[in-house]
Amino acid sequence: MEFKLMDFLFAFLQSFFLLFLLSFYFSCNFWAVNVGQGEARAQCLLETLDLA
């Protein structure tokens, strides 16, 4: 029972983390579109991946 609960928790945390990264990615895209710089988006994504 404990192992199943742990598996569920790990799966939940993983999906939450992926949503977190996706939200960062879209905010980077949104910011880059507003500013009009692809380089800025790339830098933002790199910083996000460094945090991960």
PDB file of N, CA and C in Angstrom:
ATOM      1  N   MET A   1       0.832  -1.195   0.000  1.00  0.00           N
ATOM      2  CA  MET A   1       0.000   0.000   0.000  1.00  0.00           C
ATOM      3  C   MET A   1       0.875   1.256   0.000  1.00  0.00           C
ATOM      4  N   GLU A   2       1.923   1.239   0.809  1.00  0.00           N
ATOM      5  CA  GLU A   2       2.800   2.406   0.885  1.00  0.00           C
ATOM      6  C   GLU A   2       3.481   2.670  -0.451  1.00  0.00           C
ATOM      7  N   PHE A   3       3.900   1.594  -1.129  1.00  0.00           N
ATOM      8  CA  PHE A   3       4.589   1.770  -2.398  1.00  0.00           C
ATOM      9  C   PHE A   3       3.652   2.378  -3.435  1.00  0.00           C
ATOM     10  N   LYS A   4       2.402   1.946  -3.448  1.00  0.00           N
ATOM     11  CA  LYS A   4       1.452   2.495  -4.412  1.00  0.00           C
ATOM     12  C   LYS A   4       1.220   3.977  -4.131  1.00  0.00           C
ATOM     13  N   LEU A   5       1.140   4.323  -2.871  1.00  0.00           N
ATOM     14  CA  LEU A   5       0.940   5.726  -2.508  1.00  0.00           C
ATOM     15  C   LEU A   5       2.143   6.560  -2.940  1.00  0.00           C
ATOM     16  N   MET A   6       3.341   6.026  -2.733  1.00  0.00           N
ATOM     17  CA  MET A   6       4.549   6.743  -3.127  1.00  0.00           C
ATOM     18  C   MET A   6       4.601   6.915  -4.648  1.00  0.00           C
ATOM     19  N   ASP A   7       4.230   5.868  -5.385  1.00  0.00           N
ATOM     20  CA  ASP A   7       4.220   5.963  -6.851  1.00  0.00           C
ATOM     21  C   ASP A   7       3.259   7.047  -7.301  1.00  0.00           C
ATOM     22  N   PHE A   8       2.101   7.101  -6.657  1.00  0.00           N
ATOM     23  CA  PHE A   8       1.116   8.115  -7.009  1.00  0.00           C
ATOM     24  C   PHE A   8       1.662   9.513  -6.725  1.00  0.00           C
ATOM     25  N   LEU A   9       2.311   9.668  -5.586  1.00  0.00           N
ATOM     26  CA  LEU A   9       2.874  10.970  -5.224  1.00  0.00           C
ATOM     27  C   LEU A   9       3.957  11.392  -6.210  1.00  0.00           C
ATOM     28  N   PHE A  10       4.818  10.451  -6.590  1.00  0.00           N
ATOM     29  CA  PHE A  10       5.882  10.780  -7.544  1.00  0.00           C
ATOM     30  C   PHE A  10       5.296  11.184  -8.890  1.00  0.00           C
ATOM     31  N   ALA A  11       4.272  10.453  -9.346  1.00  0.00           N
ATOM     32  CA  ALA A  11       3.632  10.773 -10.625  1.00  0.00           C
ATOM     33  C   ALA A  11       2.981  12.154 -10.552  1.00  0.00           C
ATOM     34  N   PHE A  12       2.349  12.444  -9.424  1.00  0.00           N
ATOM     35  CA  PHE A  12       1.692  13.736  -9.247  1.00  0.00           C
ATOM     36  C   PHE A  12       2.714  14.865  -9.265  1.00  0.00           C
ATOM     37  N   LEU A  13       3.816  14.677  -8.548  1.00  0.00           N
ATOM     38  CA  LEU A  13       4.859  15.702  -8.505  1.00  0.00           C
ATOM     39  C   LEU A  13       5.485  15.904  -9.873  1.00  0.00           C
ATOM     40  N   GLN A  14       5.676  14.808 -10.603  1.00  0.00           N
ATOM     41  CA  GLN A  14       6.269  14.901 -11.941  1.00  0.00           C
ATOM     42  C   GLN A  14       5.377  15.712 -12.876  1.00  0.00           C
ATOM     43  N   SER A  15       4.068  15.410 -12.873  1.00  0.00           N
ATOM     44  CA  SER A  15       3.155  16.130 -13.752  1.00  0.00           C
ATOM     45  C   SER A  15       3.085  17.600 -13.341  1.00  0.00           C
ATOM     46  N   PHE A  16       3.103  17.865 -12.034  1.00  0.00           N
ATOM     47  CA  PHE A  16       3.067  19.248 -11.549  1.00  0.00           C
ATOM     48  C   PHE A  16       4.313  19.995 -12.010  1.00  0.00           C
ATOM     49  N   PHE A  17       5.466  19.322 -11.951  1.00  0.00           N
ATOM     50  CA  PHE A  17       6.726  19.941 -12.372  1.00  0.00           C
ATOM     51  C   PHE A  17       6.713  20.243 -13.867  1.00  0.00           C
ATOM     52  N   LEU A  18       6.137  19.307 -14.667  1.00  0.00           N
ATOM     53  CA  LEU A  18       6.049  19.533 -16.104  1.00  0.00           C
ATOM     54  C   LEU A  18       5.150  20.722 -16.407  1.00  0.00           C
ATOM     55  N   LEU A  19       4.038  20.844 -15.693  1.00  0.00           N
ATOM     56  CA  LEU A  19       3.150  21.994 -15.876  1.00  0.00           C
ATOM     57  C   LEU A  19       3.874  23.282 -15.508  1.00  0.00           C
ATOM     58  N   PHE A  20       4.688  23.202 -14.454  1.00  0.00           N
ATOM     59  CA  PHE A  20       5.477  24.352 -14.012  1.00  0.00           C
ATOM     60  C   PHE A  20       6.429  24.804 -15.123  1.00  0.00           C
ATOM     61  N   LEU A  21       7.131  23.846 -15.725  1.00  0.00           N
ATOM     62  CA  LEU A  21       8.053  24.177 -16.811  1.00  0.00           C
ATOM     63  C   LEU A  21       7.313  24.724 -18.026  1.00  0.00           C
ATOM     64  N   LEU A  22       6.140  24.139 -18.330  1.00  0.00           N
ATOM     65  CA  LEU A  22       5.358  24.607 -19.469  1.00  0.00           C
ATOM     66  C   LEU A  22       4.896  26.046 -19.249  1.00  0.00           C
ATOM     67  N   SER A  23       4.493  26.361 -18.038  1.00  0.00           N
ATOM     68  CA  SER A  23       4.054  27.721 -17.750  1.00  0.00           C
ATOM     69  C   SER A  23       5.220  28.702 -17.929  1.00  0.00           C
ATOM     70  N   PHE A  24       6.417  28.289 -17.520  1.00  0.00           N
ATOM     71  CA  PHE A  24       7.596  29.132 -17.731  1.00  0.00           C
ATOM     72  C   PHE A  24       7.850  29.322 -19.220  1.00  0.00           C
ATOM     73  N   TYR A  25       7.725  28.230 -19.976  1.00  0.00           N
ATOM     74  CA  TYR A  25       7.974  28.288 -21.419  1.00  0.00           C
ATOM     75  C   TYR A  25       7.009  29.259 -22.089  1.00  0.00           C
ATOM     76  N   PHE A  26       5.722  29.172 -21.734  1.00  0.00           N
ATOM     77  CA  PHE A  26       4.735  30.042 -22.366  1.00  0.00           C
ATOM     78  C   PHE A  26       4.903  31.494 -21.931  1.00  0.00           C
ATOM     79  N   SER A  27       5.285  31.705 -20.685  1.00  0.00           N
ATOM     80  CA  SER A  27       5.522  33.084 -20.242  1.00  0.00           C
ATOM     81  C   SER A  27       6.733  33.661 -20.982  1.00  0.00           C
ATOM     82  N   CYS A  28       7.730  32.839 -21.245  1.00  0.00           N
ATOM     83  CA  CYS A  28       8.889  33.279 -22.021  1.00  0.00           C
ATOM     84  C   CYS A  28       8.455  33.638 -23.438  1.00  0.00           C
ATOM     85  N   ASN A  29       7.616  32.795 -24.038  1.00  0.00           N
ATOM     86  CA  ASN A  29       7.122  33.063 -25.385  1.00  0.00           C
ATOM     87  C   ASN A  29       6.323  34.359 -25.420  1.00  0.00           C
ATOM     88  N   PHE A  30       5.446  34.523 -24.469  1.00  0.00           N
ATOM     89  CA  PHE A  30       4.589  35.708 -24.404  1.00  0.00           C
ATOM     90  C   PHE A  30       5.435  36.973 -24.267  1.00  0.00           C
ATOM     91  N   TRP A  31       6.417  36.899 -23.381  1.00  0.00           N
ATOM     92  CA  TRP A  31       7.296  38.044 -23.152  1.00  0.00           C
ATOM     93  C   TRP A  31       8.101  38.365 -24.408  1.00  0.00           C
ATOM     94  N   ALA A  32       8.611  37.337 -25.072  1.00  0.00           N
ATOM     95  CA  ALA A  32       9.427  37.549 -26.271  1.00  0.00           C
ATOM     96  C   ALA A  32       8.584  38.140 -27.397  1.00  0.00           C
ATOM     97  N   VAL A  33       7.343  37.693 -27.528  1.00  0.00           N
ATOM     98  CA  VAL A  33       6.474  38.216 -28.580  1.00  0.00           C
ATOM     99  C   VAL A  33       6.188  39.698 -28.315  1.00  0.00           C
ATOM    100  N   ASN A  34       5.945  40.038 -27.066  1.00  0.00           N
ATOM    101  CA  ASN A  34       5.663  41.437 -26.733  1.00  0.00           C
ATOM    102  C   ASN A  34       6.891  42.316 -26.945  1.00  0.00           C
ATOM    103  N   VAL A  35       8.054  41.801 -26.571  1.00  0.00           N
ATOM    104  CA  VAL A  35       9.285  42.580 -26.728  1.00  0.00           C
ATOM    105  C   VAL A  35       9.772  42.514 -28.180  1.00  0.00           C
ATOM    106  N   GLY A  36       9.509  41.357 -28.819  1.00  0.00           N
ATOM    107  CA  GLY A  36       9.903  41.196 -30.215  1.00  0.00           C
ATOM    108  C   GLY A  36      11.340  40.729 -30.358  1.00  0.00           C
ATOM    109  N   GLN A  37      11.841  39.969 -29.392  1.00  0.00           N
ATOM    110  CA  GLN A  37      13.222  39.479 -29.457  1.00  0.00           C
ATOM    111  C   GLN A  37      13.253  37.971 -29.224  1.00  0.00           C
ATOM    112  N   GLY A  38      13.718  37.230 -30.220  1.00  0.00           N
ATOM    113  CA  GLY A  38      13.847  35.791 -30.060  1.00  0.00           C
ATOM    114  C   GLY A  38      14.993  35.436 -29.124  1.00  0.00           C
ATOM    115  N   GLU A  39      16.033  36.263 -29.144  1.00  0.00           N
ATOM    116  CA  GLU A  39      17.193  36.009 -28.286  1.00  0.00           C
ATOM    117  C   GLU A  39      16.797  36.061 -26.816  1.00  0.00           C
ATOM    118  N   ALA A  40      15.949  37.013 -26.483  1.00  0.00           N
ATOM    119  CA  ALA A  40      15.505  37.158 -25.095  1.00  0.00           C
ATOM    120  C   ALA A  40      14.754  35.903 -24.656  1.00  0.00           C
ATOM    121  N   ARG A  41      13.937  35.350 -25.560  1.00  0.00           N
ATOM    122  CA  ARG A  41      13.200  34.133 -25.224  1.00  0.00           C
ATOM    123  C   ARG A  41      14.172  32.984 -24.980  1.00  0.00           C
ATOM    124  N   ALA A  42      15.173  32.855 -25.833  1.00  0.00           N
ATOM    125  CA  ALA A  42      16.144  31.781 -25.677  1.00  0.00           C
ATOM    126  C   ALA A  42      16.866  31.907 -24.333  1.00  0.00           C
ATOM    127  N   GLN A  43      17.243  33.116 -23.982  1.00  0.00           N
ATOM    128  CA  GLN A  43      17.936  33.339 -22.713  1.00  0.00           C
ATOM    129  C   GLN A  43      17.031  32.978 -21.544  1.00  0.00           C
ATOM    130  N   CYS A  44      15.760  33.366 -21.651  1.00  0.00           N
ATOM    131  CA  CYS A  44      14.795  33.081 -20.588  1.00  0.00           C
ATOM    132  C   CYS A  44      14.637  31.573 -20.427  1.00  0.00           C
ATOM    133  N   LEU A  45      14.549  30.856 -21.551  1.00  0.00           N
ATOM    134  CA  LEU A  45      14.396  29.402 -21.489  1.00  0.00           C
ATOM    135  C   LEU A  45      15.634  28.756 -20.876  1.00  0.00           C
ATOM    136  N   LEU A  46      16.811  29.255 -21.240  1.00  0.00           N
ATOM    137  CA  LEU A  46      18.044  28.694 -20.686  1.00  0.00           C
ATOM    138  C   LEU A  46      18.093  28.899 -19.176  1.00  0.00           C
ATOM    139  N   GLU A  47      17.700  30.076 -18.717  1.00  0.00           N
ATOM    140  CA  GLU A  47      17.701  30.340 -17.287  1.00  0.00           C
ATOM    141  C   GLU A  47      16.709  29.427 -16.574  1.00  0.00           C
ATOM    142  N   THR A  48      15.560  29.203 -17.224  1.00  0.00           N
ATOM    143  CA  THR A  48      14.549  28.316 -16.633  1.00  0.00           C
ATOM    144  C   THR A  48      15.097  26.901 -16.498  1.00  0.00           C
ATOM    145  N   LEU A  49      15.796  26.436 -17.538  1.00  0.00           N
ATOM    146  CA  LEU A  49      16.343  25.081 -17.493  1.00  0.00           C
ATOM    147  C   LEU A  49      17.455  24.971 -16.455  1.00  0.00           C
ATOM    148  N   ASP A  50      18.188  26.046 -16.254  1.00  0.00           N
ATOM    149  CA  ASP A  50      19.233  26.037 -15.230  1.00  0.00           C
ATOM    150  C   ASP A  50      18.627  25.892 -13.843  1.00  0.00           C
ATOM    151  N   LEU A  51      17.464  26.482 -13.641  1.00  0.00           N
ATOM    152  CA  LEU A  51      16.791  26.387 -12.335  1.00  0.00           C
ATOM    153  C   LEU A  51      16.294  24.970 -12.092  1.00  0.00           C
ATOM    154  N   ALA A  52      15.919  24.281 -13.177  1.00  0.00           N
ATOM    155  CA  ALA A  52      15.309  22.956 -13.044  1.00  0.00           C
ATOM    156  C   ALA A  52      16.276  21.925 -12.485  1.00  0.00           C
TER     157      ALA A  52
END
